[in-house]
Coordinates of C-alpha atoms in Angstrom, one line a residue:
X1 CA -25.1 132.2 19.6
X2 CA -22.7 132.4 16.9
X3 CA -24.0 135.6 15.1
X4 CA -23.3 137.0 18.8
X5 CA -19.9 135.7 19.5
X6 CA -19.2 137.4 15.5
X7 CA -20.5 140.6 16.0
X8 CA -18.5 140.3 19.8
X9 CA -15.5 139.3 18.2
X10 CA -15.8 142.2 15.2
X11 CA -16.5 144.5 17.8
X12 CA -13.4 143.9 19.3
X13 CA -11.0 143.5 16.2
X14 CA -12.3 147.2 15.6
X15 CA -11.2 148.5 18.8
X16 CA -14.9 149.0 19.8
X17 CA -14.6 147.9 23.1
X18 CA -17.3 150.0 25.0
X19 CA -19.9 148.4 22.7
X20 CA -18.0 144.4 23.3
X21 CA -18.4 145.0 26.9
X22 CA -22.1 146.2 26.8
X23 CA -23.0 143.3 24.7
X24 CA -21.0 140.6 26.1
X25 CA -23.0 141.6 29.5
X26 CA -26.1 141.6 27.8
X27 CA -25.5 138.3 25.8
X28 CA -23.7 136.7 29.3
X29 CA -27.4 138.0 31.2
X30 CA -29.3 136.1 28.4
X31 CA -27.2 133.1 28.7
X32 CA -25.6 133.0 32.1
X33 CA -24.4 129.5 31.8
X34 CA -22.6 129.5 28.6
X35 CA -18.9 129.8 29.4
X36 CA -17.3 130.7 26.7
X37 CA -19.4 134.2 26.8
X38 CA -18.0 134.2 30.6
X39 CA -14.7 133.8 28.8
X40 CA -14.9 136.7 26.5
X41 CA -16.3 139.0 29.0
X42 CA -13.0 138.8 31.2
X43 CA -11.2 139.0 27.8
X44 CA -13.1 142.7 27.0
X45 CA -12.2 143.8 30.5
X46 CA -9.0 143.1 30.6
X47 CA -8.4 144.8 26.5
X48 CA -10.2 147.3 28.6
X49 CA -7.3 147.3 31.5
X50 CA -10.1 146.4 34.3
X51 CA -7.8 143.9 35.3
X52 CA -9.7 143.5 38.9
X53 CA -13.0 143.0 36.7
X54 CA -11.3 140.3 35.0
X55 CA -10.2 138.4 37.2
X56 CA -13.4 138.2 39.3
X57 CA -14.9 137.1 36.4
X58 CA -12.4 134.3 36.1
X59 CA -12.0 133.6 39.9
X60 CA -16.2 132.9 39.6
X61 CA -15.6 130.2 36.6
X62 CA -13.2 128.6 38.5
X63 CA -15.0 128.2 40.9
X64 CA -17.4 125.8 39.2
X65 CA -14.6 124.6 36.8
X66 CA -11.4 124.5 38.9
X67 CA -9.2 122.9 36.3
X68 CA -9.9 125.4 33.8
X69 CA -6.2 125.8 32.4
X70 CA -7.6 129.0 30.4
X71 CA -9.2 131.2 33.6
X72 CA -5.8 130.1 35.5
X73 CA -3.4 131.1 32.6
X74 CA -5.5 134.3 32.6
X75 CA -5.5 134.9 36.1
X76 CA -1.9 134.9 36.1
X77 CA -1.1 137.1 33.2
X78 CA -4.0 139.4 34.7
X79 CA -1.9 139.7 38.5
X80 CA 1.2 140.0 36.4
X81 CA -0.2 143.2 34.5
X82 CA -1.0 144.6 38.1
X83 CA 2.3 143.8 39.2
X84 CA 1.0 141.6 41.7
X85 CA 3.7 138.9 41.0
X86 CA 3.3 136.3 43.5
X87 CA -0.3 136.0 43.0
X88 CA 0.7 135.7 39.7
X89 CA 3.1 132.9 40.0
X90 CA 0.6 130.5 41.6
X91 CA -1.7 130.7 39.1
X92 CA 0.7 130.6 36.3
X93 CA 2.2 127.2 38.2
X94 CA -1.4 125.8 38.5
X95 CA -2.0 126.4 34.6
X96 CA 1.7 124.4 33.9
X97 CA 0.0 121.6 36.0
X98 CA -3.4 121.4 34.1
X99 CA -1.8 121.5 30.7
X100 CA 2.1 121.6 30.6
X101 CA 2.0 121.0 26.5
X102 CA 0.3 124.9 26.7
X103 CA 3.4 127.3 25.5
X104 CA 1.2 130.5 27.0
X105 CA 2.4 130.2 31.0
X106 CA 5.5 129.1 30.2
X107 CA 5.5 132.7 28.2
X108 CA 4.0 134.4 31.6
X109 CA 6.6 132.8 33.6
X110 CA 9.1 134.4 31.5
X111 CA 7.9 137.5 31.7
X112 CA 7.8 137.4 35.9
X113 CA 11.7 136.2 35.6
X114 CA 12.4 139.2 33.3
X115 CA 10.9 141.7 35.8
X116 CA 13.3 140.1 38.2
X117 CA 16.1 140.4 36.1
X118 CA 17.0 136.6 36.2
X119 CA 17.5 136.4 32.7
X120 CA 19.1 133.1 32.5
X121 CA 15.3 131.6 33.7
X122 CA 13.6 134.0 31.6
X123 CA 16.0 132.1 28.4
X124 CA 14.4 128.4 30.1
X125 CA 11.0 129.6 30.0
X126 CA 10.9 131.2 26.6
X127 CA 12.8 127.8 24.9
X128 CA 10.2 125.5 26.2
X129 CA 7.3 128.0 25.1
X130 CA 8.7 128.4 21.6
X131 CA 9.5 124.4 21.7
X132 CA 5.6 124.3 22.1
X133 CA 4.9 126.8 19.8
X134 CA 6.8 125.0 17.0
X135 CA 4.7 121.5 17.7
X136 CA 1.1 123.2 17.3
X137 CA 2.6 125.5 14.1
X138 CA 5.1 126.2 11.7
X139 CA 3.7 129.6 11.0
X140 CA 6.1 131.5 13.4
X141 CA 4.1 134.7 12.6
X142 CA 1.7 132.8 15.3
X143 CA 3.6 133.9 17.9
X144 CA 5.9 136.8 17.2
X145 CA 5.5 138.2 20.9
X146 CA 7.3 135.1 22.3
X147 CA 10.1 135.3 19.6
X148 CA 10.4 139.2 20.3
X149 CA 10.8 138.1 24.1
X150 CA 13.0 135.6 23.3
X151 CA 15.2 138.7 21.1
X152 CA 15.1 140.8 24.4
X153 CA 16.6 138.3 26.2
X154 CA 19.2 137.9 24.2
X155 CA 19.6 141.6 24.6
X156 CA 19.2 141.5 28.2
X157 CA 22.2 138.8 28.4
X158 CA 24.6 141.0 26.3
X159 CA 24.0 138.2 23.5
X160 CA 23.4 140.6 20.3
X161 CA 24.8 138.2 18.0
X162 CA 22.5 135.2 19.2
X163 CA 19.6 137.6 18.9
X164 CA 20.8 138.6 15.3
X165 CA 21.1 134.9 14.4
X166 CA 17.3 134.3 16.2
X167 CA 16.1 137.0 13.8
X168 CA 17.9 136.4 10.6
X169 CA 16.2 132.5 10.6
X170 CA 13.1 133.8 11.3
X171 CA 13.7 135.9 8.1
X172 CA 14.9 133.8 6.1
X173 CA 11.8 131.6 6.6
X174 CA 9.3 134.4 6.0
X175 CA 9.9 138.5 5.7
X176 CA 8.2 140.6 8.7
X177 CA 8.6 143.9 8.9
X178 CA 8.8 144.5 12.5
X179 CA 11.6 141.5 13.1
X180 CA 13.6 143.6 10.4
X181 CA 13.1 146.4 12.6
X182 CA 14.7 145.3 15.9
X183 CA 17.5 144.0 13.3
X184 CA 17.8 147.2 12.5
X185 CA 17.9 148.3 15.8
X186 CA 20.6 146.0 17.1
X187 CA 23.1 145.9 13.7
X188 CA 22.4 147.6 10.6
X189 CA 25.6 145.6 9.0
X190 CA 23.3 142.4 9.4
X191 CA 20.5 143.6 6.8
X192 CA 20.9 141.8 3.7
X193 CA 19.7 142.7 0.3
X194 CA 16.9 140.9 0.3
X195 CA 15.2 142.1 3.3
X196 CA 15.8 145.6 2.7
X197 CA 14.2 144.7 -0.5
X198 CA 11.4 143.0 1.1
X199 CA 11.2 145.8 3.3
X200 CA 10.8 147.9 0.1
X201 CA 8.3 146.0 -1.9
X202 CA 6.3 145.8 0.7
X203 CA 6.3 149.9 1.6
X204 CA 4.6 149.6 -1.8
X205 CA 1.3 147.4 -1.4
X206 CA -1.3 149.5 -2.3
X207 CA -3.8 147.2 -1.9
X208 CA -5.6 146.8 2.2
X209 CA -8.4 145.9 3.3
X210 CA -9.0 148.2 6.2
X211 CA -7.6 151.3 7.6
X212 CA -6.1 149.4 10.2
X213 CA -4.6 146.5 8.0
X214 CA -2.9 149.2 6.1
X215 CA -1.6 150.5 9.4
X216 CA -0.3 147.4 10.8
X217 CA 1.4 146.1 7.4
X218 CA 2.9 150.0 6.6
X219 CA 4.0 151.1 10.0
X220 CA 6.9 148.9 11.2
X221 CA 7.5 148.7 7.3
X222 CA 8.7 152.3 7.4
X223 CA 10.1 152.5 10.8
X224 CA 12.7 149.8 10.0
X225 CA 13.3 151.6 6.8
X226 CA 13.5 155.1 8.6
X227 CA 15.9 153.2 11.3
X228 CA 18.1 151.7 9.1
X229 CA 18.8 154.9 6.7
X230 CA 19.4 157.0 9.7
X231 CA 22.9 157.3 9.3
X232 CA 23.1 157.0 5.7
X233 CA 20.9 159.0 4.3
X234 CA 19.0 161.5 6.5
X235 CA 16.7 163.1 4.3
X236 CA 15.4 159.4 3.2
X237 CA 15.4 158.4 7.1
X238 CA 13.2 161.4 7.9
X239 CA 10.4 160.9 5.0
X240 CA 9.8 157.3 6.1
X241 CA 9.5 158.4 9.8
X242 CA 6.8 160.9 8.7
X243 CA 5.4 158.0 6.7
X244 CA 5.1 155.9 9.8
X245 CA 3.7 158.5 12.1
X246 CA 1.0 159.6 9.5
X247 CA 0.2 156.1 9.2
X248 CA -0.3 155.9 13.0
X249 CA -1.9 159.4 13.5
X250 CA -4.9 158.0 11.3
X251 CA -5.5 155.1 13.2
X252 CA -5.8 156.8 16.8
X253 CA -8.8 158.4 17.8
X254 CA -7.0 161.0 19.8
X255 CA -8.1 164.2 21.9
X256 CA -5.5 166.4 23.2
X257 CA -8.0 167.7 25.0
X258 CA -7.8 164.6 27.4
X259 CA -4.4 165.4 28.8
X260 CA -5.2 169.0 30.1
X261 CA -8.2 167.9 31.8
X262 CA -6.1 164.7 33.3
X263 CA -4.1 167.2 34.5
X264 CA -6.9 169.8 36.0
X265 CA -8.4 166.7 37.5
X266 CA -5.6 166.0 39.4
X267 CA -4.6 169.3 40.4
X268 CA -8.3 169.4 41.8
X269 CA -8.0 166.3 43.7
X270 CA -4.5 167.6 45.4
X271 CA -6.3 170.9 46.3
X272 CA -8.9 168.3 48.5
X273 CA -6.0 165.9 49.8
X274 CA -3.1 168.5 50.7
X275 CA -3.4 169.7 54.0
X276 CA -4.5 165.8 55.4
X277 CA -1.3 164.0 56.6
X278 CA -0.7 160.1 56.9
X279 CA 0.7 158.6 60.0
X280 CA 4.0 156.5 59.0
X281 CA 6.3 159.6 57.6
X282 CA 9.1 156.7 56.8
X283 CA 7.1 155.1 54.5
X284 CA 8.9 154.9 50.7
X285 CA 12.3 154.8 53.0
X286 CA 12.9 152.4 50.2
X287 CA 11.5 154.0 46.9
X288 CA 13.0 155.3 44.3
X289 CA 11.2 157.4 42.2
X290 CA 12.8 158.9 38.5
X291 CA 10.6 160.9 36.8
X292 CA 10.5 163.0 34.0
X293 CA 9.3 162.9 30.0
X294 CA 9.5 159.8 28.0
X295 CA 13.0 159.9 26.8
X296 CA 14.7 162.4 28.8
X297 CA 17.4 159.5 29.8
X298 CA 14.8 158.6 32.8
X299 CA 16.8 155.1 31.7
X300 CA 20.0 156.2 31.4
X301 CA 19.4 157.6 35.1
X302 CA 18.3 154.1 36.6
X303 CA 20.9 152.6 34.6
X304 CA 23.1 154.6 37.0
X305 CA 21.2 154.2 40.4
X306 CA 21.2 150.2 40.1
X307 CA 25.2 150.0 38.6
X308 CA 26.0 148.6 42.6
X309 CA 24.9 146.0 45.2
X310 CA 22.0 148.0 46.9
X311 CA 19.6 149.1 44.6
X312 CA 17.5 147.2 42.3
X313 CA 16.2 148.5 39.2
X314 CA 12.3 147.7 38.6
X315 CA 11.9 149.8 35.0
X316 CA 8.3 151.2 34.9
X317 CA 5.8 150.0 37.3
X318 CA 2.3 151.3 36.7
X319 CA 1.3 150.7 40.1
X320 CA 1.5 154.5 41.5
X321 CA 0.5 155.7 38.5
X322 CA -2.8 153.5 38.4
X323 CA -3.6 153.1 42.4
X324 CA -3.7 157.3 42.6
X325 CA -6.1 156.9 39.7
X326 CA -8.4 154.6 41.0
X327 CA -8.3 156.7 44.3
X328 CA -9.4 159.5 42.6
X329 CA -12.1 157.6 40.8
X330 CA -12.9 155.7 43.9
X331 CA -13.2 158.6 46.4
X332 CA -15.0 161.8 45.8
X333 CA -14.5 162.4 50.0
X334 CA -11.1 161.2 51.8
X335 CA -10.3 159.6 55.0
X336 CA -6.8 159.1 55.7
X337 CA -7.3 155.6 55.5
X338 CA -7.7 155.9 51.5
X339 CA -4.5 157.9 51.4
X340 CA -2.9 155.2 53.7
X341 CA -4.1 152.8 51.1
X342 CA -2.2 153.4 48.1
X343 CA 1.3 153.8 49.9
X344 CA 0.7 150.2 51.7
X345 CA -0.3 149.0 48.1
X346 CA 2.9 150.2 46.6
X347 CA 5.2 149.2 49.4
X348 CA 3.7 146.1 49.4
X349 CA 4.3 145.3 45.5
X350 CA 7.6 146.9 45.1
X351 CA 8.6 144.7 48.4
X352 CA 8.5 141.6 45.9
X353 CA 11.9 142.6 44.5
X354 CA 13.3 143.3 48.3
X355 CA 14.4 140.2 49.5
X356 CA 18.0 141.1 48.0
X357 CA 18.5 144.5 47.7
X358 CA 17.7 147.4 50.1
X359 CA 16.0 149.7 47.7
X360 CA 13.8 149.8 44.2
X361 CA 13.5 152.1 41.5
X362 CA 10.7 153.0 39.6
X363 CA 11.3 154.7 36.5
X364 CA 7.9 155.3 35.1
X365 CA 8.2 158.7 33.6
X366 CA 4.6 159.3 33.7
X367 CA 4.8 159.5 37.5
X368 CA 5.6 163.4 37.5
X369 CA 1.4 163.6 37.3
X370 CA 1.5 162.5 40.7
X371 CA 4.6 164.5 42.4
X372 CA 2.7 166.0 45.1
X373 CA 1.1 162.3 46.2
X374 CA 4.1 160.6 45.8
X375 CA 5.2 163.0 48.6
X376 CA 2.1 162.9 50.3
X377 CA 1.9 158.7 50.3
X378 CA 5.0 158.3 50.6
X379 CA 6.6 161.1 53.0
X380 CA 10.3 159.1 52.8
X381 CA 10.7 158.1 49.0
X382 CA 13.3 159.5 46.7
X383 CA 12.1 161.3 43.7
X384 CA 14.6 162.5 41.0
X385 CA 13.5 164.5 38.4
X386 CA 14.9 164.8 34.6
X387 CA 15.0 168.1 32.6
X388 CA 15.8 167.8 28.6
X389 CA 16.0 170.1 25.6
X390 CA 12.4 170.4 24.9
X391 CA 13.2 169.8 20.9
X392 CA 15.7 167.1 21.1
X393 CA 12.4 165.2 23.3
X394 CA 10.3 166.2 20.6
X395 CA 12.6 164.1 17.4
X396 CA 13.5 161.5 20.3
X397 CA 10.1 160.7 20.8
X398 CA 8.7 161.0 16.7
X399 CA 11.4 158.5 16.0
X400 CA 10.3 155.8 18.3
X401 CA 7.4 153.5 17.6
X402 CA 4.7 154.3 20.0
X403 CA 0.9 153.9 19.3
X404 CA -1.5 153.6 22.6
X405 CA 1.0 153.7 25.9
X406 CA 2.8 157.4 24.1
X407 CA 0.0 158.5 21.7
X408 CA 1.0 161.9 21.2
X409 CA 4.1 161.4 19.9
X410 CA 2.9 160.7 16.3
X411 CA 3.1 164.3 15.3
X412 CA 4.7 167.2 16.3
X413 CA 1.5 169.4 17.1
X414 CA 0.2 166.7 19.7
X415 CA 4.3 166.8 20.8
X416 CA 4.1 170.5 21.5
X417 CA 0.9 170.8 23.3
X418 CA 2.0 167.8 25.5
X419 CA 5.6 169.0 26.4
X420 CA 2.8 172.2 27.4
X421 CA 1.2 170.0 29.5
X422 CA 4.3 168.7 31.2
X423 CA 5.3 172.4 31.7
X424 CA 2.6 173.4 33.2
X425 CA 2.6 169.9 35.5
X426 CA 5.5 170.9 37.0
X427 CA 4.8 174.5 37.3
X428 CA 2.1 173.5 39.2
X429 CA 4.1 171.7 41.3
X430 CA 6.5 174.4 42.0
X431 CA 4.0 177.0 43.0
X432 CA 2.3 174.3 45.8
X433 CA 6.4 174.4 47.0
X434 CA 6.4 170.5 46.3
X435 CA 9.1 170.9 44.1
X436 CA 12.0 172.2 46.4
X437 CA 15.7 170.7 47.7
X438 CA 13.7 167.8 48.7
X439 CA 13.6 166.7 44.9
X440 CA 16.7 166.5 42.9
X441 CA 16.6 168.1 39.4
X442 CA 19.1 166.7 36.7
X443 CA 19.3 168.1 32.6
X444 CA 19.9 165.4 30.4
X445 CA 22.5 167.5 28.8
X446 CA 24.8 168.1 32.1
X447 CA 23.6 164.4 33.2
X448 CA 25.8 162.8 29.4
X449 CA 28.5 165.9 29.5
X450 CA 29.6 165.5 33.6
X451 CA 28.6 162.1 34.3
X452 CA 30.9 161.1 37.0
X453 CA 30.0 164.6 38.7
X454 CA 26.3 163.5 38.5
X455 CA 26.7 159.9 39.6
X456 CA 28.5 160.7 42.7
X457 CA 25.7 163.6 43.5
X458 CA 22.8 160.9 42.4
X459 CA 24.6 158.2 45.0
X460 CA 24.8 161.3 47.6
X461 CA 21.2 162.3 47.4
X462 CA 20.1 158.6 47.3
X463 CA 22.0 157.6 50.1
X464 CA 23.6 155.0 48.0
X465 CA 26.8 153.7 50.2
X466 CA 27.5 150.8 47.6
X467 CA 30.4 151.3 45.0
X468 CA 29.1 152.5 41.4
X469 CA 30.5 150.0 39.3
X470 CA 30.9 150.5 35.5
X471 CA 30.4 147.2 34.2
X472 CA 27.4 146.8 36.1
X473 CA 25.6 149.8 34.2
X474 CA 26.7 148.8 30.8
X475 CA 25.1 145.3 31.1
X476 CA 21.7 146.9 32.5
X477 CA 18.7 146.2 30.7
X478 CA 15.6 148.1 30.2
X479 CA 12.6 147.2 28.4
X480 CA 11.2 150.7 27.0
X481 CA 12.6 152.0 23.9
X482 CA 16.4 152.8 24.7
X483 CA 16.6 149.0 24.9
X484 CA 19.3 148.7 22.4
X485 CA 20.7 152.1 23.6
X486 CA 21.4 152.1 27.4
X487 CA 24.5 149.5 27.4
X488 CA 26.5 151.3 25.4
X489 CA 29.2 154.1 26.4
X490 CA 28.0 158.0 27.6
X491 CA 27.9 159.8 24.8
X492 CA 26.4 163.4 24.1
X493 CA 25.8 162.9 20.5
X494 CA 21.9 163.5 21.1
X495 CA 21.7 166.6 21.6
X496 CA 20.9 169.9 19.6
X497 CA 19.1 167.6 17.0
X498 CA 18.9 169.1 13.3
X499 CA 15.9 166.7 12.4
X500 CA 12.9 167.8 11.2
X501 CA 13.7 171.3 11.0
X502 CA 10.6 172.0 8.7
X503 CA 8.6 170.9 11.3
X504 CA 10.0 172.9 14.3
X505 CA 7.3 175.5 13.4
X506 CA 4.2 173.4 14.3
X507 CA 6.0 172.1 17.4
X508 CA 6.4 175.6 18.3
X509 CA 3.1 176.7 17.6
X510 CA 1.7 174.1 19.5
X511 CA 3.4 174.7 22.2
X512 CA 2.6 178.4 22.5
X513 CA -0.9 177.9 22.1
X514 CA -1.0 175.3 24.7
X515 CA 0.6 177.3 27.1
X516 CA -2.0 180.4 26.2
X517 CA -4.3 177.7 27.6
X518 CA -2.6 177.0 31.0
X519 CA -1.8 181.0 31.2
X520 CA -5.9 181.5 31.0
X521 CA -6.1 179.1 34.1
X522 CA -4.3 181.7 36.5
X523 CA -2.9 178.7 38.8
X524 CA 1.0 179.6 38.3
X525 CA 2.9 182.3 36.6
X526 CA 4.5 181.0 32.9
X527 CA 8.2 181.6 33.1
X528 CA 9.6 183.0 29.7
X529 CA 11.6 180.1 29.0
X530 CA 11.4 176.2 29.6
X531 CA 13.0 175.5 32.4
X532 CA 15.8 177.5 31.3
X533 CA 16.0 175.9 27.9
X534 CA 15.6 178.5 24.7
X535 CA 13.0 176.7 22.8
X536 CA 13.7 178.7 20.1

């Protein structure tokens, strides 16, 4: 049994998880009593993101072993991934109860207070789970996760210089390249010698193992270099970002290819779902919906919608985004009970954060896939959509440190074909006539250079009644990657970026070529320009 829980286990280190999960079934068939294979099974589904797989696995063990503090711990974190957070609050209490010396739950309950923006909690939670951590090891490397929470806290409270301390005795203790880069991120004055040295010496190893143990001890090596020598040196800056995204570009096993069809597939399924209507057209009175590329100010935006009394900001929720998936998978032939479906889904998980506020935004860019069914599920929802500069998205999103949930965005090729792809989303879109007045389209660039024209017209088309207050958008607090960004003043300074102006010409070509592709497909006619933008 333990050459098959080795070659499970190396299986999974490599990222092969097709063949784990063939094999753990096949080993779990042979030996249907051994739990530990039981275990590991859930484990590959949910590395897998079949979160409802995983838990039924777990909900079965439980059943036969209902003091398992590992299947409840599970549980908990699987229903928090789904965004199902009362679900996963009771399981996350049972696990405390079972075995309160555990520091994971008290990580899980963390996470549920930061999704409800009581930070203060969150802080609790994350003490007591590092208080554990410290008893079982003094290897802090262990559990960087919970230490990078406990950092995002800190940012979340408007507490840089605690974070900064947090970091700098983690340093101290041992050098880590990817605690050096949120330093970086926060305040550059705060790098010392020696770590910047570190960071240097270490840029240098030569010597790995694996193509992926060079990845994961080079990348955030050369991102917090590239971050911190941004201002000072540009030219430097620029070489280690290539650096990083070359190193990350090797690792990925990834197909362009997978986007267009993505998007065919779903243009297919709205062709079979459009002229079928649901029943309740007030449904989504109470959704928010931003949408737009990763890093078109899509944060910025909600950091505007939620500075007041009525609206609560709920960052990127995956539950849209995933429940039109799994209807498409799920349903080759619709009733209007399967459209039904995923609206009561969504209104019923984004009710959680409710109880105090009359309305929720969800800022998952990714969402402008799903326009048209947004619409569709959800006749009454808001949907604001945000235009930027499609090369100042392009260095915006090479510069940030992105590996599976933005993939493309490790070279500027895959950039230019899938700025393409978005194009030709919302082209889509606009030739079905789901994009009209319904839908309010901001630029980035008008959004930074007239901001208190576009907050008043954002609170008009929201029906926000509540006064915008400044102070409440400066101490907002997003999780994505303008984290140490949003809380500071407007400022236009991002735009008509000069980086990478060598590599403009790939970007472009990419670009060009992918929209050959979508001009092949004879679904919409291909403006001249981007959405008004000169790419050129």
């Amino acid at each position: 049994m333990n050459k098959a829980v080795n070659l499970l286990q190396q299986y999974i280190s490599n990222g092969q998880l097709d063949k784990a999960l063939i094999e753990c079934k096949k080993f779990c068939d042979q030996n249907p009593s051994d739990l530990y294979l039981k275990k590991l099974l859930s484990h590959v589904y949910y590395l897998k993101e079949n979160f409802r797989s995983a838990i039924e696995i777990s909900e079965e063990i439980i059943k036969e072993h209902p003091n398992d503090f590992d299947c409840h711990n599970n549980i908990g974190n699987y229903y928090l991934k789904l965004e199902e957070y009362e679900k996963s609050k009771q399981y996350i209490s049972k696990s405390k109860e079972i075995n309160k010396e555990h520091p994971a739950p008290y990580q899980n309950q963390s996470e549920i207070y930061m999704k409800e923006r009581d930070f203060l909690n969150a802080l609790k939670e994350i003490n007591i789970c590092i208080s554990l951590h410290e008893k079982l090891s003094d290897e802090y490397l262990n559990y960087k996760s919970t230490i990078v929470l406990k950092i995002e806290i800190f940012i979340a409270l408007k507490k840089q210089n605690e974070a900064v301390t947090l970091i700098k005795k983690y340093l101290s203790n041992k050098f880590d390249a990817e605690l050096m880069l949120h330093l970086t991120q926060i305040d550059k004055s705060q790098v010392e010698d020696y770590m910047l040295n570190a960071c240097k010496e270490n840029s240098l190893n030569k010597t790995f193992n694996s193509s992926l143990e060079k990845y994961q001890k080079l990348v955030p090596v050369y991102f917090a270099l590239a971050n911190f020598y941004e201002k000072e040196n540009k030219e430097l800056s620029e070489e280690y970002y290539i650096k990083a995204n070359k190193e990350v570009f090797s690792i990925q096993r990834l197909t362009m290819m997978k986007f267009q069809k993505s998007i065919l597939n779903i243009i297919k399924n709205y062709e079979s779902i459009k002229e079928k209507t649901i029943v309740d057209n007030l449904k989504g009175k109470n959704n928010i919906f931003i949408i737009g590329m990763p890093r078109s100010g899509t944060t910025l935006t909600e950091s505007i919608i939620t500075a007041n009394s009525e609206v609560f900001g709920a960052g990127e929720l995956m539950s849209f985004y995933d429940l039109t998936y799994k209807l498409m998978i799920d349903h080759q032939e619709y009733e209007t009970k399967h459209l039904e479906s995923v609206g009561d889904q969504y209104v019923l998980r984004t009710k959680y954060f409710l109880s105090s506020y009359m309305r929720v935004v969800d800022k998952l860019p990714n969402n402008y896939h799903f326009i048209g069914h947004i619409k569709k599920f959800l006749p009454s929802s808001k949907i604001i959509l945000i235009l930027r500069d499609p090369w100042d998205l392009a260095v915006s999103l090479f510069k940030q440190r992105y590996v599976s949930n933005i993939s493309y965005s490790s070279s500027f090729f895959n950039l230019g074909v899938q700025i393409s792809n978005f194009e030709a989303c919302l082209l889509y879109w606009e030739s079905q006539g789901v994009i009209d007045d319904s839908i309010m389209k901001i630029r980035y660039e008008d959004l930074v250079q007239n901001f208190e024209f576009y907050q008043k017209e954002i609170y008009k088309f929201c029906e926000i009644k509540s006064e915008y207050k400044t102070e409440e958008r400066e101490r907002f607090f997003a999780k994505t990657a303008s984290i140490n960004q949003v809380q500071n003043k407007i400022h236009s300074e991002s735009l008509k970026k000069k980086d990478f102006l060598s590599l403009k010409s790939e970007f472009l070509e990419a670009f060009y070529s992918q929209r050959k592709f979508w001009e092949s497909k004879n679904i919409f006619k291909m403006p001249s320009k981007f959405f008004n933008y000169d790419l050129n």
